[in-house]
Short mmCIF file of C-alpha atoms and ligand atoms in Angstrom, two decimals:
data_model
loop_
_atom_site.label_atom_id
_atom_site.label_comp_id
_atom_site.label_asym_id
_atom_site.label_seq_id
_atom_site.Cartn_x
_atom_site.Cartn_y
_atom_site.Cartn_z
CA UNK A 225 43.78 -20.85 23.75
CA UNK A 226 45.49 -22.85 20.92
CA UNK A 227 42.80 -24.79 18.95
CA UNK A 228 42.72 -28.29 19.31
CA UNK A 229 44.09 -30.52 16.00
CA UNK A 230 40.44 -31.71 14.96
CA UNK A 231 40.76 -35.75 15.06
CA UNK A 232 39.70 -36.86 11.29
CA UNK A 233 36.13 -39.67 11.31
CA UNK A 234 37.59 -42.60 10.14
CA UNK A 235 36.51 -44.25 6.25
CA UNK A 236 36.83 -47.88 5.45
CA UNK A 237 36.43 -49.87 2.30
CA UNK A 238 37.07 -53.21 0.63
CA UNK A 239 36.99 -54.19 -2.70
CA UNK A 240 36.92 -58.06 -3.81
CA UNK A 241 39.92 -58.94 -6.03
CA UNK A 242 38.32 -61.37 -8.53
CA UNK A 243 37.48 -61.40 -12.01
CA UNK A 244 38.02 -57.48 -13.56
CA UNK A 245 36.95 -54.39 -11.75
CA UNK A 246 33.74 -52.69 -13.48
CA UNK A 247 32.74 -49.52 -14.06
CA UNK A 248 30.18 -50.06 -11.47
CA UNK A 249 32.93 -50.25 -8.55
CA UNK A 250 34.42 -47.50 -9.99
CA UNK A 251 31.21 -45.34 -9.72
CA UNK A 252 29.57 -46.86 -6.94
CA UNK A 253 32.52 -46.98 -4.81
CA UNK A 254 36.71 -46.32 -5.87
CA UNK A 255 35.42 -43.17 -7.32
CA UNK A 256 34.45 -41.94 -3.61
CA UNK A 257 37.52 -42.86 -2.10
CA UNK A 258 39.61 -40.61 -3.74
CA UNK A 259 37.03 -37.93 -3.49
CA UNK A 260 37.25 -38.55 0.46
CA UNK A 261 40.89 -38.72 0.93
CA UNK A 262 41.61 -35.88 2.14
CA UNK A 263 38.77 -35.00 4.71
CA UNK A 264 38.55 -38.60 6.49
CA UNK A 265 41.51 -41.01 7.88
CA UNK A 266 40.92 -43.72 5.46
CA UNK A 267 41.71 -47.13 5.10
CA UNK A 268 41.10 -49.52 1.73
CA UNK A 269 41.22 -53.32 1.54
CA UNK A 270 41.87 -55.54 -1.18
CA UNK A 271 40.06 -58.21 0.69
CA UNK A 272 41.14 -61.61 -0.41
CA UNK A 273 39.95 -63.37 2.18
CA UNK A 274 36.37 -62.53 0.57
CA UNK A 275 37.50 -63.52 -2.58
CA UNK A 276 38.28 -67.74 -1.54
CA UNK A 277 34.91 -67.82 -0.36
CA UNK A 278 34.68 -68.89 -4.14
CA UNK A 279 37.09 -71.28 -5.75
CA UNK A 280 40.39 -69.08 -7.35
CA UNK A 281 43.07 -70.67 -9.15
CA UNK A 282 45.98 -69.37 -6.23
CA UNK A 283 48.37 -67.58 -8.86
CA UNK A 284 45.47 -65.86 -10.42
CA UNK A 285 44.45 -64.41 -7.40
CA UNK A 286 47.62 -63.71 -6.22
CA UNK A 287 48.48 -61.19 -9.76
CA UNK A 288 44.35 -60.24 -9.51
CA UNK A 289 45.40 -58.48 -5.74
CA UNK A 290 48.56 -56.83 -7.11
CA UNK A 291 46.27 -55.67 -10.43
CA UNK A 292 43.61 -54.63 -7.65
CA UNK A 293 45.72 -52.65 -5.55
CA UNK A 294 47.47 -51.07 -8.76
CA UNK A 295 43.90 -49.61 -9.55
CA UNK A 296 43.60 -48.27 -6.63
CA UNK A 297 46.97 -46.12 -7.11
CA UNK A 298 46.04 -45.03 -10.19
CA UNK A 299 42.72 -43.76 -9.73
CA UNK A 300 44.25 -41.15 -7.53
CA UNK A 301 44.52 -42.97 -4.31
CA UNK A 302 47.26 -41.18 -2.56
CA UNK A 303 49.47 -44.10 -0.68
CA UNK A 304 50.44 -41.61 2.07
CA UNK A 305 47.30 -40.58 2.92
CA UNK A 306 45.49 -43.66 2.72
CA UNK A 307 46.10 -47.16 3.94
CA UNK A 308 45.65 -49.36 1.39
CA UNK A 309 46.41 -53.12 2.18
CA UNK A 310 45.67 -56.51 1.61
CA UNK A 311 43.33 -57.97 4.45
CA UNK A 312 44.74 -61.69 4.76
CA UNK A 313 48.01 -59.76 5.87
CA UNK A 314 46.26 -58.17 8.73
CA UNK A 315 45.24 -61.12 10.65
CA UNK A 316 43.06 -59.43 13.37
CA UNK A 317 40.25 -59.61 10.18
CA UNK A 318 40.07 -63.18 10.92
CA UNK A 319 40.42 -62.78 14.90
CA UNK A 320 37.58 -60.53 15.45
CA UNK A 321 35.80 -62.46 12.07
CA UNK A 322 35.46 -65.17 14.74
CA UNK A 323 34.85 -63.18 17.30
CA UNK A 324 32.02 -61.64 15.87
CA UNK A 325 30.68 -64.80 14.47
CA UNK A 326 29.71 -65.55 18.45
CA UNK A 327 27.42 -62.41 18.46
CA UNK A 328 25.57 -63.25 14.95
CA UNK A 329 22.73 -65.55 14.37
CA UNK A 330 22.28 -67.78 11.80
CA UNK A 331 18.89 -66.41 11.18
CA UNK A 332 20.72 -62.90 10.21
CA UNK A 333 23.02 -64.75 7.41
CA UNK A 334 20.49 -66.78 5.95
CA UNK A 335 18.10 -63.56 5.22
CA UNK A 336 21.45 -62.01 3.44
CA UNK A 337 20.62 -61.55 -0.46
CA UNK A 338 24.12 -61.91 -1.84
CA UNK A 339 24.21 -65.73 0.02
CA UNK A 340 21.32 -66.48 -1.80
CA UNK A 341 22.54 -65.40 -5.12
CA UNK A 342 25.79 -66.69 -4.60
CA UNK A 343 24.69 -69.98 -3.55
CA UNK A 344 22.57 -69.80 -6.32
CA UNK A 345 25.28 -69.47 -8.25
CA UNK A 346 27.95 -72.07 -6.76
CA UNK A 347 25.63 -74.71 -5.67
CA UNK A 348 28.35 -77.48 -5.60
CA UNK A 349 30.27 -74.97 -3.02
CA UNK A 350 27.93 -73.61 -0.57
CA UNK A 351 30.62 -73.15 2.01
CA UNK A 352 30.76 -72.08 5.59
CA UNK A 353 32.83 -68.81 4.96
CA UNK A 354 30.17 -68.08 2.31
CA UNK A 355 27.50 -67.48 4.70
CA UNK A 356 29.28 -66.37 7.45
CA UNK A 357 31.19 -63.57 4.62
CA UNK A 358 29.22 -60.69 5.74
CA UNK A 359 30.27 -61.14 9.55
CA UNK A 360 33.88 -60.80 8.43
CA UNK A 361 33.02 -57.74 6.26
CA UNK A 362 31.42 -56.61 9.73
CA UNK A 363 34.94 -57.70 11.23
CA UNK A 364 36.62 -55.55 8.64
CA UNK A 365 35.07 -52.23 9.21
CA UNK A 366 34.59 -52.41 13.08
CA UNK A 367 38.47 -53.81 13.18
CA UNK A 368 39.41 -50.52 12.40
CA UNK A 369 36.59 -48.09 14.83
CA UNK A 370 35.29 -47.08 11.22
CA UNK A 371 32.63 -44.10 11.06
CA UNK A 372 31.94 -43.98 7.34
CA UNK A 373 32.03 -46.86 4.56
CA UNK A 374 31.89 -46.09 1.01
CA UNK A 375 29.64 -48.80 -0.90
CA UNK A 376 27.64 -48.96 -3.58
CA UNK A 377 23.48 -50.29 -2.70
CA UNK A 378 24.21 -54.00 -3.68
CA UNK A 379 26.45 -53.60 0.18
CA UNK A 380 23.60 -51.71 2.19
CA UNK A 381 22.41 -55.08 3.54
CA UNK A 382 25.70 -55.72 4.61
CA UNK A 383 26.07 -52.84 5.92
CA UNK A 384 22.80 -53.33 7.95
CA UNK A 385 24.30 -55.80 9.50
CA UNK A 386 27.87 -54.86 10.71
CA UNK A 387 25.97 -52.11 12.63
CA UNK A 388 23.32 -54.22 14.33
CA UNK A 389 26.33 -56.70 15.35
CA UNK A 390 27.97 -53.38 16.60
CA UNK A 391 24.70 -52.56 18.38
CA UNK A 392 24.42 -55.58 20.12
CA UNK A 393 28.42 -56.00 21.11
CA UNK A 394 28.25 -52.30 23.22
CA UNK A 395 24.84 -53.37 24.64
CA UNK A 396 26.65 -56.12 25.96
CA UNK A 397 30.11 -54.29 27.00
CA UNK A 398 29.61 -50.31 26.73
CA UNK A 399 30.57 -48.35 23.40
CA UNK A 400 33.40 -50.15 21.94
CA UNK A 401 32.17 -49.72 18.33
CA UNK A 402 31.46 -46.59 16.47
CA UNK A 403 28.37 -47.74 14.30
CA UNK A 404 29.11 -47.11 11.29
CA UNK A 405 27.39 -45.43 8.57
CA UNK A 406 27.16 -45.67 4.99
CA UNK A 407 27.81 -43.37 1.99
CA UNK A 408 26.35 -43.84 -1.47
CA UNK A 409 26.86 -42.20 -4.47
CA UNK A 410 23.86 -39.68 -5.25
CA UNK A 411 23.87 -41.10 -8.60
CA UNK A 412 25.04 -44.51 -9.75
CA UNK A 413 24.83 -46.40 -6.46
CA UNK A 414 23.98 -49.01 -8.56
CA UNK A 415 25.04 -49.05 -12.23
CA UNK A 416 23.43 -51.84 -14.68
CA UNK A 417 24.63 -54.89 -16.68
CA UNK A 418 24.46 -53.88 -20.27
CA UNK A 419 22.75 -56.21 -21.09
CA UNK A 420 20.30 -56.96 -18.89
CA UNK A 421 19.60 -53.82 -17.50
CA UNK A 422 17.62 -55.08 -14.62
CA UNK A 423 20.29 -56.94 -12.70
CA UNK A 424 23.55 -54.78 -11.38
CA UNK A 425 26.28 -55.07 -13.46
CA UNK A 426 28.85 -57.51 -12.25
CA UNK A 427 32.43 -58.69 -12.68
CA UNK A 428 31.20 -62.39 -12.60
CA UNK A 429 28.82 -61.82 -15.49
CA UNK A 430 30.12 -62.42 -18.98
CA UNK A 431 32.59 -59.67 -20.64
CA UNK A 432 29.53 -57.83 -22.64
CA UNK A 433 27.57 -57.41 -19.56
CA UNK A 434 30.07 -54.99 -18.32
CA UNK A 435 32.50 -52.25 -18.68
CA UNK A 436 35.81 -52.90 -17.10
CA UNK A 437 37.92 -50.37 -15.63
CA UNK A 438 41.02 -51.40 -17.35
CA UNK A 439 38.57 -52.17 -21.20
CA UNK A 440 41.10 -50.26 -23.88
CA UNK A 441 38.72 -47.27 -25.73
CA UNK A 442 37.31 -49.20 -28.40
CA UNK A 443 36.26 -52.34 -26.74
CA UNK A 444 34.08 -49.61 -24.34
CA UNK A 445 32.85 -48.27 -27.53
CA UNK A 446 31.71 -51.52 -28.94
CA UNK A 447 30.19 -52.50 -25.43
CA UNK A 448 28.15 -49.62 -25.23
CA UNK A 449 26.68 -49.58 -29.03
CA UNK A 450 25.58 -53.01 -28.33
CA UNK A 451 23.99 -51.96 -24.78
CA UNK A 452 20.24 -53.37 -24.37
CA UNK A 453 18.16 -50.15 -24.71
CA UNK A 454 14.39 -50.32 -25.73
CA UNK A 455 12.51 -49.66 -29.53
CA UNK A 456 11.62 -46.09 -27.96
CA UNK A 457 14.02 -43.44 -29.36
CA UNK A 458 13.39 -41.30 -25.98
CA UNK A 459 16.49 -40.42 -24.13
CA UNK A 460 14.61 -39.41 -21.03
CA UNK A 461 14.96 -40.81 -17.34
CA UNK A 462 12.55 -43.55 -16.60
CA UNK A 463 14.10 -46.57 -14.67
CA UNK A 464 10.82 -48.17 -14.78
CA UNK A 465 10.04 -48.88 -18.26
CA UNK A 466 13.46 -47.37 -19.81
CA UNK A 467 15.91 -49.18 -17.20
CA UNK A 468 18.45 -49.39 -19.98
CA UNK A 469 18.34 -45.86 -21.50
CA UNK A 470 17.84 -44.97 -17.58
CA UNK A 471 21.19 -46.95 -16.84
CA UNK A 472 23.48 -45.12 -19.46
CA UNK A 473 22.13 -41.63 -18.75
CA UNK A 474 22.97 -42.39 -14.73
CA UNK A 475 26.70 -43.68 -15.82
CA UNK A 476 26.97 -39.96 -18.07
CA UNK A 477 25.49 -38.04 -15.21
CA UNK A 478 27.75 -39.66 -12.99
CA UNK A 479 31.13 -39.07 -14.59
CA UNK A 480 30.22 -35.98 -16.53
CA UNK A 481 28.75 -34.17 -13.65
CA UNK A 482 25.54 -33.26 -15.67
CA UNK A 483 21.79 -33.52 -14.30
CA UNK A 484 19.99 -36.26 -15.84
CA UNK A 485 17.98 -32.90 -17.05
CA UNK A 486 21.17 -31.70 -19.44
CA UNK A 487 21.93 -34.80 -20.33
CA UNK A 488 18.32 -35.40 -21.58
CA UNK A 489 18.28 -31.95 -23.42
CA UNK A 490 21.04 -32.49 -24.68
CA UNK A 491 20.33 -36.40 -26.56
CA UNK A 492 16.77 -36.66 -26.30
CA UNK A 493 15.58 -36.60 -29.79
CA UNK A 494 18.94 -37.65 -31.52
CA UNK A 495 18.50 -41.09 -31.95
CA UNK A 496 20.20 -43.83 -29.41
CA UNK A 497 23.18 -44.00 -31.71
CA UNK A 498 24.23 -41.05 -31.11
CA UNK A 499 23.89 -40.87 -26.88
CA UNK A 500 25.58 -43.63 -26.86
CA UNK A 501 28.87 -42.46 -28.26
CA UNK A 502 28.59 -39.84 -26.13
CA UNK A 503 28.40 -42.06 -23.17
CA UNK A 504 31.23 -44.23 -24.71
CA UNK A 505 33.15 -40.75 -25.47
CA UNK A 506 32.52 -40.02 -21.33
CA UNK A 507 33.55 -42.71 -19.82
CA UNK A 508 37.18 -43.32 -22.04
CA UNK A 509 37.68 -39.92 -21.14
CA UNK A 510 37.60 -40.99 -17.37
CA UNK A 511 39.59 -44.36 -17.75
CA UNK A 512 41.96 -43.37 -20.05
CA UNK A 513 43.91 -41.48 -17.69
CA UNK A 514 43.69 -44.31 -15.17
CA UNK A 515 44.70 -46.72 -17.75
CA UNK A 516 47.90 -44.64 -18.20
CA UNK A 517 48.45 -44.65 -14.96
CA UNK A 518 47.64 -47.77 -14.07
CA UNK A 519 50.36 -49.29 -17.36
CA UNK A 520 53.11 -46.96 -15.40
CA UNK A 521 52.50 -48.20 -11.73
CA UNK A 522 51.89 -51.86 -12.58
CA UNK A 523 54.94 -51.82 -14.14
CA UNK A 524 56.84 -50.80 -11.06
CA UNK A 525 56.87 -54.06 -8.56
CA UNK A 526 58.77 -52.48 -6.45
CA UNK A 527 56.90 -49.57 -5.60
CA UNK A 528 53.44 -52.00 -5.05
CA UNK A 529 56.03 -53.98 -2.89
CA UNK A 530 56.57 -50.80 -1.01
CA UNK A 531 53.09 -49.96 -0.66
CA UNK A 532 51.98 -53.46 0.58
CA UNK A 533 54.31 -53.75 3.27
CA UNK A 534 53.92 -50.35 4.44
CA UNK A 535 49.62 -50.37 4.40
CA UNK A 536 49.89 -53.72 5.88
CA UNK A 537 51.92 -52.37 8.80
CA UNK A 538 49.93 -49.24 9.21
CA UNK A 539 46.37 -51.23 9.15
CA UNK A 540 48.13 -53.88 11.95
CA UNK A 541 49.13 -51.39 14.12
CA UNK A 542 45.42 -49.96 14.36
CA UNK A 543 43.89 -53.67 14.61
CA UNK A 544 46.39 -54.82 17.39
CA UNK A 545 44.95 -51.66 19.52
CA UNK A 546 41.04 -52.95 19.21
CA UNK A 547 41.58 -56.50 19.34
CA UNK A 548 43.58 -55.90 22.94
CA UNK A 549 40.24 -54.03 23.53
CA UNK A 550 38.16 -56.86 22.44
CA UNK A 551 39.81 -59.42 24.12
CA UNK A 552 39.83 -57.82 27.38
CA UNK A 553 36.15 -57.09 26.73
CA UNK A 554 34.62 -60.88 26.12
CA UNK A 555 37.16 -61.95 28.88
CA UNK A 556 39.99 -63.69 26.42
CA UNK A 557 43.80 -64.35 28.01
CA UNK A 558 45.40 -60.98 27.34
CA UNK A 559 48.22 -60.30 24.55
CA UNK A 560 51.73 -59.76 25.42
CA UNK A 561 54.10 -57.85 23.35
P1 TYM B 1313 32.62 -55.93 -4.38
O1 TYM B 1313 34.04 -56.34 -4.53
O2 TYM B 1313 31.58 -56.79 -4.99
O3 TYM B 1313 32.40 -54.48 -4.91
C1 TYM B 1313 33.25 -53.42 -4.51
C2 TYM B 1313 32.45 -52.13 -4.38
O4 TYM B 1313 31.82 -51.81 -5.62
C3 TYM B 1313 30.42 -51.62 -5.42
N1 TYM B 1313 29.70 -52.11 -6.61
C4 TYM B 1313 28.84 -51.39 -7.33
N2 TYM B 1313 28.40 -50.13 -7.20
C5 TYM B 1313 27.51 -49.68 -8.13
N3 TYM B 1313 27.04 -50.42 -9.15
C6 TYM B 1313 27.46 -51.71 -9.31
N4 TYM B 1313 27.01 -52.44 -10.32
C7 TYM B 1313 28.39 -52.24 -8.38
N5 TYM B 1313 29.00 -53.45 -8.24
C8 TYM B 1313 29.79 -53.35 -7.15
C9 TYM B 1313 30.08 -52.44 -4.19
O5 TYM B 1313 28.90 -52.00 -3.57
C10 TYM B 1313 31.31 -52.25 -3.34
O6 TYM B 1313 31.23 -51.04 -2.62
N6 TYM B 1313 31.58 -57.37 0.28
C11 TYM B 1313 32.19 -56.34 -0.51
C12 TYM B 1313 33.66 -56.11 -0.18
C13 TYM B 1313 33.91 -55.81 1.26
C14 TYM B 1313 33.68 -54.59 1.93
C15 TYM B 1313 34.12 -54.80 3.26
C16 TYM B 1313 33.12 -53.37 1.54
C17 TYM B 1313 34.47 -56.68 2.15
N7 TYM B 1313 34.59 -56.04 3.37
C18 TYM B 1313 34.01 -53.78 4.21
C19 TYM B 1313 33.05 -52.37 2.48
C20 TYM B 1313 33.46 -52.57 3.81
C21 TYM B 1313 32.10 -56.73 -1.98
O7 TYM B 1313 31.98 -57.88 -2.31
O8 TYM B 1313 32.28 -55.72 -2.83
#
């Protein structure tokens, strides 16, 4: 008997386009993609619709998506293989978004972290779409029948929550939803601000807090020589009471492929100075290339042109399929072609 073509699990991720991607995305979550290309049936959002959930100026936003999605090409995203789109242009996002919103309680959003912090943050803009953002994130991954989502920790509430929304929606009209799962990194799930090294490091924080992706060599150098560490001279792994020694050792073990072990035979001892142009010297050696890259793709429009239209077409052709579901499901008039 012929063997069967085994049907790939399906992978979905977004990424925010605001402000500069960090090495903490990189590690905690574009770094994965690539390395699950070619074993899943994967889809990646630049998800602006996230981003307006905060006030952008509109032709910012507008280059950060193209910048976003160039990223995503050069750090070895294969176009082909992947879909890689913009979300607003898929507008099934915001279909089941509202959907969904019907089968979440306002009790679920308000215990979400990130609202917290980010009303914290923009108290004169505490808007609807900012508490209701992690029921389109659900609306994003379920859109698509998703199996796997790459995140780093800061998303596992999120995450929480797209499959208890999932739970509840085939309780109330038989498996429709595969609930998803997550994947995290095994190290750097969450990488550090630099300089505080007890909050995650974050694109919205100011520029010494973090290391962007795109950061030429010596700016990463500087960065990391002024990284908080402690008055110990120890380079040994102790998040506790070392959380910014801890943090650099986890970014070196992460991109080197070293145990925290090697990396602490190999500094411990030296003096800080010296581990931390080592860490510098690891991570240009990573971005370098995907700066190159990243300076030749960007500077192709058309090609990103090409890429848009063709992700956004692939992505809508999937979404159309589940929303007919959907509809039929909760009883909505049913679609025409
Ligand atoms: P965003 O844009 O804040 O971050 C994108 C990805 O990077 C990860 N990440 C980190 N990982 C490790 N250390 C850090 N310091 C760090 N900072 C960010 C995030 O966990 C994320 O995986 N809500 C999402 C975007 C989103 C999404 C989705 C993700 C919208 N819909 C559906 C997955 C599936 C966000 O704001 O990520």
């Amino acid at each position: 008997m012929e063997a069967q073509p085994q049907v790939k699990q399906r992978i979905f991720s977004g990424i925010q386009p605001t402000g500069n991607l960090t090495l903490g995305n990189y590690i905690g979550a574009l770094r994965n993609f690539s390395a699950l290309q070619n074993e899943y049936d994967c889809l990646y959002s630049i998800v602006d619709m996230h981003a307006i959930t905060v006030r952008q100026n509109p032709a910012e936003l507008r280059k950060a998506c193209l910048r976003t999605m160039a990223i995503f090409l050069a750090s070895g995203l294969d176009p082909e293989k992947n879909i890689i789109y913009f979300q607003s242009q898929v507008s099934q996002h915001a279909e089941l978004g509202w959907i969904l919103n019907c089968f979440t309680y306002m009790g679920e959003l308000s215990r979400m972290t990130q609202f917290k912090d980010k009303s914290a943050k923009h108290a004169d803009n505490i808007n609807a779409g900012l508490f209701t953002y992690p029921v389109l994130m659900a609306a994003d991954i379920l859109l698509y029948m998703t199996n796997l989502v790459p995140i780093g920790a800061d998303q596992k509430q999120h995450l929480e929550l797209a499959r208890d929304i999932a739970q509840r929606f085939n309780a109330l009209y038989g498996d429709v939803f595969p609930v998803p799962e997550g994947y995290f990194p095994k190290v750097g799930a969450r990488i550090m601000s630099l300089q505080d090294p007890t909050r995650k490091m974050s694109k919205s924080d100011p520029e010494e807090c973090y290391i962007a992706i795109l950061d030429k060599p010596d700016v990463i150098r500087k960065k990391l020589r002024r990284a908080v560490t402690d008055s110990d001279t120890r380079v040994v792994f102790d998040p506790e009471n070392k959380p910014g020694v801890a943090n650099l050792m986890s970014i070196m073990t992460a991109l080197s492929g070293k145990t925290m072990d090697e990396v602490s035979a190999e500094y411990d001892g030296k003096g800080y100075g010296v581990f931390k142009d080592a860490v510098a010297d690891c991570v240009i050696s990573v971005l370098e290339p995907i700066q190159n890259e990243y300076d030749r793709i960007s500077a192709d429009k058309a090609y990103l042109e090409q890429v848009m239209v063709s992700g956004r077409e692939r992505a809508a052709r999937i979404a159309y399929k589940t929303m007919l579901k959907v509809r039929k499901k909760v009883g909505l008039a049913a679609l025409t072609l």
